[in-house]
Amino acid sequence: MKVIIPAAGAGTRLFPHTHTKPKPMVFIAGKPIIGHILDRMIDLHPEEIILIVGYRKEQLISYVDKYYSSIFNIRYVCQENRMGLGHSVYLAKEYIRDSETMIALGDMIFKSGYKDFHDQYCQNGACSASIGVREVEEPRKYGIVYLKEQSSHIERLEEKPENPSSNLGIAGVYFIKDTPLLLDILEWMIENGVKTRGEYQLTDALQEMVLRGSELKTFEVSSWYDCGHATSLLEANRILLSEQESKQEVYDSTSSVIIPPVIFGANVKIVNSVVGPFTSIAEDSVIENSIISNTVIGSRTHLSSVNLQSSIVGDDANVIGKHNSLNIGDSSSIEF
């Protein structure tokens, strides 16, 4: 089996952090998003991983080559013009046409490993594709699946419907058995300009497979962590930290209190501060005279005299606060 990871987008919902890095390289719970995704593929033993890169691709390629080239056979395909998920899959056509293929989005982290999903796909038996799904609270924001009555067989798919009658959202992991048919449909869509919201959608291609008589099934995804915007990124950071053992490589934690769960990169310096819980700090950062919790901090960043909760601070940032002096009378209430 081959794996496609579409990771070419600019990640506009994570601006300003993605002004200087691609979304899969945003730091969370001890490593970039792409690191968490690839870690969960190790047990799958894929024949090849095809990373679709584009926006600021050099950073992504450099990281993956450094930490994962000895584990996986990795190929990079550049999507110069980002025209949707379907388009990104089609760009890998010459490498996947004769193979069963897994597609895994580059901004979704799953609690389960991909081998668990593959096992469920195999249990589905004969079908042209299997799609991971989960009930969602806001179905208009997702590709939605409609099932045949009392079954896991797909009757219809729709990309971000205005008035959905199903809340079964596509979870961002797909197993394609009939890869030649999917590629033929994507080629037909591109040649005929078949777009939804200005892009070639993978959901539309899968729906065309159903219309042409293919049997598509689903499998359940119990937990996913959407890292596509700031609020969900912090929530994913909290969950991931709570699931793993705290790791600290602090070379100086003078007069400080560390409250787990936390993860620190190498050469982090904590001085006269309270850090944690649910805090990730990347390598070579300095925290002094501060209180930090539920926060993600990038590399080579300096924070001094600040009180931060539920915050995201990028790489090479310098945040300096100031101490306050107060003379407060009786029955006072002050909020900073």
Short mmCIF file of C-alpha atoms in Angstrom, two decimals:
data_model
loop_
_atom_site.label_atom_id
_atom_site.label_comp_id
_atom_site.label_asym_id
_atom_site.label_seq_id
_atom_site.Cartn_x
_atom_site.Cartn_y
_atom_site.Cartn_z
CA MET A 1 0.00 0.00 0.00
CA LYS A 2 1.13 3.53 -0.81
CA VAL A 3 0.27 6.62 1.21
CA ILE A 4 -0.48 10.14 -0.01
CA ILE A 5 -0.23 13.04 2.46
CA PRO A 6 -1.53 16.29 0.93
CA ALA A 7 0.48 19.01 2.68
CA ALA A 8 0.81 21.83 0.15
CA GLY A 9 -1.62 24.41 1.54
CA ALA A 10 -0.78 27.76 3.08
CA GLY A 11 -2.87 27.17 6.22
CA THR A 12 -4.49 30.60 6.24
CA ARG A 13 -6.63 29.78 9.29
CA LEU A 14 -3.42 29.52 11.32
CA PHE A 15 -2.01 32.90 10.29
CA PRO A 16 0.22 34.52 11.51
CA HIS A 17 2.05 31.27 12.42
CA THR A 18 1.88 29.99 8.85
CA HIS A 19 3.23 33.21 7.35
CA THR A 20 6.69 31.73 7.82
CA LYS A 21 6.10 27.93 7.80
CA PRO A 22 3.75 25.40 6.20
CA LYS A 23 0.89 24.22 8.38
CA PRO A 24 2.29 20.69 8.91
CA MET A 25 5.39 22.30 10.45
CA VAL A 26 3.49 24.13 13.20
CA PHE A 27 4.80 22.92 16.57
CA ILE A 28 2.47 21.04 18.91
CA ALA A 29 3.06 18.67 21.86
CA GLY A 30 6.78 18.32 21.28
CA LYS A 31 7.10 18.22 17.48
CA PRO A 32 5.60 19.55 14.26
CA ILE A 33 2.16 18.28 13.20
CA ILE A 34 3.70 16.19 10.41
CA GLY A 35 5.87 14.39 12.98
CA HIS A 36 2.79 13.21 14.90
CA ILE A 37 1.19 12.03 11.66
CA LEU A 38 4.24 10.07 10.50
CA ASP A 39 4.77 8.53 13.95
CA ARG A 40 1.31 7.00 13.66
CA MET A 41 2.17 5.42 10.30
CA ILE A 42 5.23 3.46 11.43
CA ASP A 43 3.25 0.30 12.27
CA LEU A 44 1.51 0.45 8.89
CA HIS A 45 4.78 -0.21 7.01
CA PRO A 46 3.68 1.51 3.79
CA GLU A 47 5.47 0.73 0.54
CA GLU A 48 5.98 4.45 -0.06
CA ILE A 49 4.82 7.77 1.38
CA ILE A 50 4.13 10.49 -1.17
CA LEU A 51 4.12 13.95 0.38
CA ILE A 52 2.36 16.59 -1.71
CA VAL A 53 4.28 19.76 -0.91
CA GLY A 54 4.01 23.36 -2.03
CA TYR A 55 3.89 26.36 0.29
CA ARG A 56 7.32 26.85 1.92
CA LYS A 57 8.11 23.25 1.01
CA GLU A 58 11.82 23.44 1.91
CA GLN A 59 11.10 23.43 5.67
CA LEU A 60 8.82 20.41 5.43
CA ILE A 61 11.20 18.43 3.22
CA SER A 62 14.17 19.23 5.46
CA TYR A 63 12.38 18.06 8.62
CA VAL A 64 10.97 14.87 7.11
CA ASP A 65 14.29 13.95 5.49
CA LYS A 66 16.13 14.46 8.78
CA TYR A 67 13.82 12.48 11.05
CA TYR A 68 11.93 10.00 8.84
CA SER A 69 13.95 9.14 5.72
CA SER A 70 15.53 6.20 7.57
CA ILE A 71 12.06 4.86 8.49
CA PHE A 72 10.04 5.36 5.30
CA ASN A 73 10.57 5.42 1.56
CA ILE A 74 9.50 9.03 0.93
CA ARG A 75 8.77 10.80 -2.34
CA TYR A 76 7.94 14.50 -2.72
CA VAL A 77 5.53 15.83 -5.35
CA CYS A 78 5.14 19.59 -5.72
CA GLN A 79 1.69 21.15 -6.15
CA GLU A 80 2.59 24.51 -7.64
CA ASN A 81 -1.04 25.57 -8.17
CA ARG A 82 -3.13 24.52 -5.20
CA MET A 83 -6.50 23.63 -6.70
CA GLY A 84 -7.99 21.36 -4.09
CA LEU A 85 -7.57 17.97 -2.45
CA GLY A 86 -8.65 16.07 -5.54
CA HIS A 87 -6.04 17.91 -7.60
CA SER A 88 -3.30 17.09 -5.10
CA VAL A 89 -4.13 13.36 -5.21
CA TYR A 90 -4.17 13.42 -9.02
CA LEU A 91 -0.62 14.81 -9.10
CA ALA A 92 0.63 11.49 -7.68
CA LYS A 93 -1.03 9.49 -10.46
CA GLU A 94 2.13 8.03 -12.01
CA TYR A 95 3.23 6.60 -8.65
CA ILE A 96 -0.06 5.13 -7.36
CA ARG A 97 -2.07 3.91 -10.36
CA ASP A 98 -1.27 0.24 -9.79
CA SER A 99 -1.43 0.33 -6.00
CA GLU A 100 -3.97 0.39 -3.21
CA THR A 101 -3.66 3.84 -1.69
CA MET A 102 -4.27 5.50 1.65
CA ILE A 103 -4.87 9.25 1.69
CA ALA A 104 -4.22 10.99 5.03
CA LEU A 105 -4.66 14.74 5.44
CA GLY A 106 -1.63 16.73 6.60
CA ASP A 107 -3.43 18.66 9.37
CA MET A 108 -5.30 15.86 11.14
CA ILE A 109 -3.82 13.89 14.05
CA PHE A 110 -5.63 10.74 15.14
CA LYS A 111 -5.51 9.07 18.53
CA SER A 112 -5.37 5.68 16.82
CA GLY A 113 -2.55 4.61 14.56
CA TYR A 114 -3.21 4.20 10.84
CA LYS A 115 -2.73 0.44 11.14
CA ASP A 116 -5.94 0.33 13.20
CA PHE A 117 -7.73 2.11 10.37
CA HIS A 118 -6.22 -0.26 7.82
CA ASP A 119 -7.48 -3.24 9.84
CA GLN A 120 -11.01 -1.79 9.75
CA TYR A 121 -10.69 -1.22 6.01
CA CYS A 122 -9.72 -4.87 5.54
CA GLN A 123 -12.69 -5.97 7.65
CA ASN A 124 -15.00 -4.09 5.26
CA GLY A 125 -14.30 -6.76 2.67
CA ALA A 126 -14.97 -6.22 -1.03
CA CYS A 127 -15.39 -2.54 -1.87
CA SER A 128 -13.77 0.09 -4.07
CA ALA A 129 -12.90 2.38 -1.15
CA SER A 130 -13.39 2.84 2.59
CA ILE A 131 -13.67 6.25 4.23
CA GLY A 132 -13.13 7.15 7.88
CA VAL A 133 -16.13 8.97 9.38
CA ARG A 134 -17.27 10.44 12.65
CA GLU A 135 -20.35 12.30 13.83
CA VAL A 136 -19.68 16.06 13.86
CA GLU A 137 -21.42 19.01 15.49
CA GLU A 138 -21.22 21.37 12.50
CA PRO A 139 -21.69 19.21 9.39
CA ARG A 140 -21.74 22.22 7.04
CA LYS A 141 -17.97 22.53 7.64
CA TYR A 142 -17.18 18.99 6.48
CA GLY A 143 -17.54 16.58 3.64
CA ILE A 144 -20.63 14.58 4.63
CA VAL A 145 -21.53 10.93 4.06
CA TYR A 146 -25.07 9.60 3.70
CA LEU A 147 -25.43 5.87 4.36
CA LYS A 148 -27.81 3.30 3.03
CA GLU A 149 -30.27 2.33 5.74
CA GLN A 150 -28.80 0.28 8.59
CA SER A 151 -25.43 -0.27 6.92
CA SER A 152 -21.92 1.07 6.44
CA HIS A 153 -22.49 1.31 2.68
CA ILE A 154 -22.32 4.82 1.26
CA GLU A 155 -25.34 6.08 -0.67
CA ARG A 156 -24.09 9.62 -1.31
CA LEU A 157 -21.32 12.09 -0.41
CA GLU A 158 -21.48 15.87 -0.40
CA GLU A 159 -18.81 18.50 0.19
CA LYS A 160 -19.79 21.04 2.91
CA PRO A 161 -23.55 20.96 2.24
CA GLU A 162 -25.70 23.99 3.07
CA ASN A 163 -28.55 21.93 4.54
CA PRO A 164 -27.17 18.52 5.51
CA SER A 165 -29.52 15.79 6.72
CA SER A 166 -26.56 13.75 8.00
CA ASN A 167 -23.95 14.64 10.60
CA LEU A 168 -21.52 11.92 9.54
CA GLY A 169 -18.37 13.84 8.68
CA ILE A 170 -15.43 12.62 6.61
CA ALA A 171 -12.54 12.32 9.05
CA GLY A 172 -9.62 12.81 6.67
CA VAL A 173 -8.39 9.25 6.11
CA TYR A 174 -9.33 7.27 2.99
CA PHE A 175 -8.40 3.82 1.67
CA ILE A 176 -8.74 3.46 -2.10
CA LYS A 177 -8.73 -0.03 -3.61
CA ASP A 178 -9.88 0.96 -7.12
CA THR A 179 -7.17 3.58 -7.57
CA PRO A 180 -7.33 3.52 -11.43
CA LEU A 181 -11.02 4.48 -11.37
CA LEU A 182 -10.44 7.32 -8.89
CA LEU A 183 -7.63 8.70 -11.05
CA ASP A 184 -9.75 8.43 -14.21
CA ILE A 185 -12.53 10.39 -12.52
CA LEU A 186 -10.13 13.05 -11.24
CA GLU A 187 -8.72 13.42 -14.75
CA TRP A 188 -12.25 13.76 -16.14
CA MET A 189 -13.05 16.41 -13.49
CA ILE A 190 -9.93 18.44 -14.29
CA GLU A 191 -10.42 18.23 -18.06
CA ASN A 192 -14.04 19.37 -17.69
CA GLY A 193 -13.54 21.92 -14.91
CA VAL A 194 -15.79 20.09 -12.43
CA LYS A 195 -15.22 22.11 -9.26
CA THR A 196 -16.95 22.85 -5.98
CA ARG A 197 -16.17 26.20 -4.37
CA GLY A 198 -13.48 26.75 -6.98
CA GLU A 199 -11.52 23.55 -6.26
CA TYR A 200 -11.33 19.96 -7.43
CA GLN A 201 -12.75 18.12 -4.45
CA LEU A 202 -11.90 14.55 -3.50
CA THR A 203 -15.42 14.22 -2.08
CA ASP A 204 -16.88 14.93 -5.53
CA ALA A 205 -14.63 12.28 -7.09
CA LEU A 206 -15.76 9.70 -4.54
CA GLN A 207 -19.38 10.63 -5.21
CA GLU A 208 -18.77 10.05 -8.92
CA MET A 209 -17.40 6.61 -8.05
CA VAL A 210 -20.73 5.86 -6.33
CA LEU A 211 -22.68 7.16 -9.34
CA ARG A 212 -20.68 4.83 -11.60
CA GLY A 213 -21.67 1.84 -9.52
CA SER A 214 -18.73 1.45 -7.12
CA GLU A 215 -19.32 0.14 -3.61
CA LEU A 216 -17.92 2.50 -0.98
CA LYS A 217 -18.01 1.76 2.74
CA THR A 218 -17.14 3.55 5.96
CA PHE A 219 -15.26 2.82 9.17
CA GLU A 220 -15.48 4.71 12.44
CA VAL A 221 -12.80 7.12 13.62
CA SER A 222 -13.19 7.53 17.39
CA SER A 223 -10.93 10.53 18.03
CA TRP A 224 -9.33 13.10 15.78
CA TYR A 225 -7.48 16.31 16.52
CA ASP A 226 -8.05 19.01 13.93
CA CYS A 227 -5.01 21.29 13.89
CA GLY A 228 -6.41 23.65 11.28
CA HIS A 229 -7.01 26.71 13.49
CA ALA A 230 -5.76 28.19 16.76
CA THR A 231 -8.52 26.99 19.11
CA SER A 232 -8.42 23.39 17.91
CA LEU A 233 -4.61 23.44 17.89
CA LEU A 234 -4.52 24.28 21.60
CA GLU A 235 -7.12 21.62 22.35
CA ALA A 236 -5.08 19.06 20.42
CA ASN A 237 -1.99 20.11 22.36
CA ARG A 238 -3.83 19.53 25.66
CA ILE A 239 -5.06 16.08 24.65
CA LEU A 240 -1.76 14.91 23.20
CA LEU A 241 0.16 16.04 26.28
CA SER A 242 -2.29 14.30 28.59
CA GLU A 243 -1.75 11.05 26.67
CA GLN A 244 2.03 10.97 26.84
CA GLU A 245 4.69 11.12 29.50
CA SER A 246 6.08 14.57 30.23
CA LYS A 247 9.53 15.15 28.77
CA GLN A 248 11.90 17.77 30.02
CA GLU A 249 15.36 18.56 28.73
CA VAL A 250 15.75 21.80 30.65
CA TYR A 251 19.35 22.86 31.23
CA ASP A 252 18.35 25.51 33.76
CA SER A 253 15.15 25.59 35.84
CA THR A 254 16.28 27.96 38.56
CA SER A 255 13.66 28.81 41.21
CA SER A 256 10.83 27.52 39.04
CA VAL A 257 7.81 25.26 39.31
CA ILE A 258 6.97 22.85 36.49
CA ILE A 259 3.41 21.46 36.48
CA PRO A 260 2.90 18.40 34.22
CA PRO A 261 1.95 17.52 31.61
CA VAL A 262 4.54 19.50 29.69
CA ILE A 263 7.07 18.86 26.93
CA PHE A 264 10.27 20.88 26.55
CA GLY A 265 12.72 20.69 23.69
CA ALA A 266 16.48 20.68 24.13
CA ASN A 267 18.21 23.63 25.79
CA VAL A 268 15.08 25.27 27.17
CA LYS A 269 15.82 27.62 30.06
CA ILE A 270 13.19 28.26 32.76
CA VAL A 271 14.05 30.88 35.39
CA ASN A 272 11.89 32.07 38.30
CA SER A 273 8.72 30.97 36.57
CA VAL A 274 5.70 28.69 36.80
CA VAL A 275 5.20 26.60 33.67
CA GLY A 276 2.35 24.18 32.98
CA PRO A 277 0.15 22.35 32.81
CA PHE A 278 -0.48 21.57 29.12
CA THR A 279 2.47 23.54 27.83
CA SER A 280 4.83 22.73 24.94
CA ILE A 281 8.08 24.66 24.55
CA ALA A 282 10.37 24.02 21.58
CA GLU A 283 14.17 23.99 21.69
CA ASP A 284 16.42 26.89 22.72
CA SER A 285 13.64 29.02 24.23
CA VAL A 286 13.97 31.05 27.45
CA ILE A 287 11.17 31.69 29.96
CA GLU A 288 11.87 33.99 32.88
CA ASN A 289 9.80 35.66 35.59
CA SER A 290 6.62 34.39 33.97
CA ILE A 291 3.54 32.22 34.46
CA ILE A 292 2.70 30.05 31.45
CA SER A 293 -0.05 27.44 31.05
CA ASN A 294 -2.05 25.77 28.26
CA THR A 295 0.31 27.32 25.74
CA VAL A 296 2.42 26.34 22.74
CA ILE A 297 5.77 28.13 22.36
CA GLY A 298 8.08 27.80 19.38
CA SER A 299 11.85 27.60 19.03
CA ARG A 300 14.37 30.26 20.10
CA THR A 301 11.69 32.39 21.75
CA HIS A 302 12.23 34.62 24.78
CA LEU A 303 9.40 35.36 27.22
CA SER A 304 9.99 37.62 30.18
CA SER A 305 7.62 38.96 32.85
CA VAL A 306 4.43 37.73 31.19
CA ASN A 307 1.37 35.80 32.28
CA LEU A 308 0.12 33.66 29.39
CA GLN A 309 -2.74 31.19 29.23
CA SER A 310 -4.25 29.58 26.13
CA SER A 311 -1.69 31.20 23.85
CA ILE A 312 0.38 30.29 20.80
CA VAL A 313 3.78 31.96 20.37
CA GLY A 314 5.83 31.22 17.27
CA ASP A 315 9.55 30.80 16.61
CA ASP A 316 12.11 33.54 17.30
CA ALA A 317 9.59 35.72 19.15
CA ASN A 318 10.51 38.16 21.91
CA VAL A 319 7.72 38.97 24.41
CA ILE A 320 8.61 41.25 27.31
CA GLY A 321 6.05 42.35 29.89
CA LYS A 322 6.39 44.67 32.83
CA HIS A 323 5.85 44.42 36.56
CA ASN A 324 3.04 46.45 38.12
CA SER A 325 3.02 48.27 41.42
CA LEU A 326 -0.36 48.60 43.13
CA ASN A 327 -1.77 50.40 46.18
CA ILE A 328 -5.28 48.95 46.50
CA GLY A 329 -7.89 49.98 49.02
CA ASP A 330 -10.57 47.88 50.72
CA SER A 331 -13.31 46.10 48.77
CA SER A 332 -11.51 46.59 45.44
CA SER A 333 -11.77 44.47 42.30
CA ILE A 334 -9.13 44.75 39.62
CA GLU A 335 -8.67 42.72 36.43
CA PHE A 336 -5.62 42.94 34.14
#
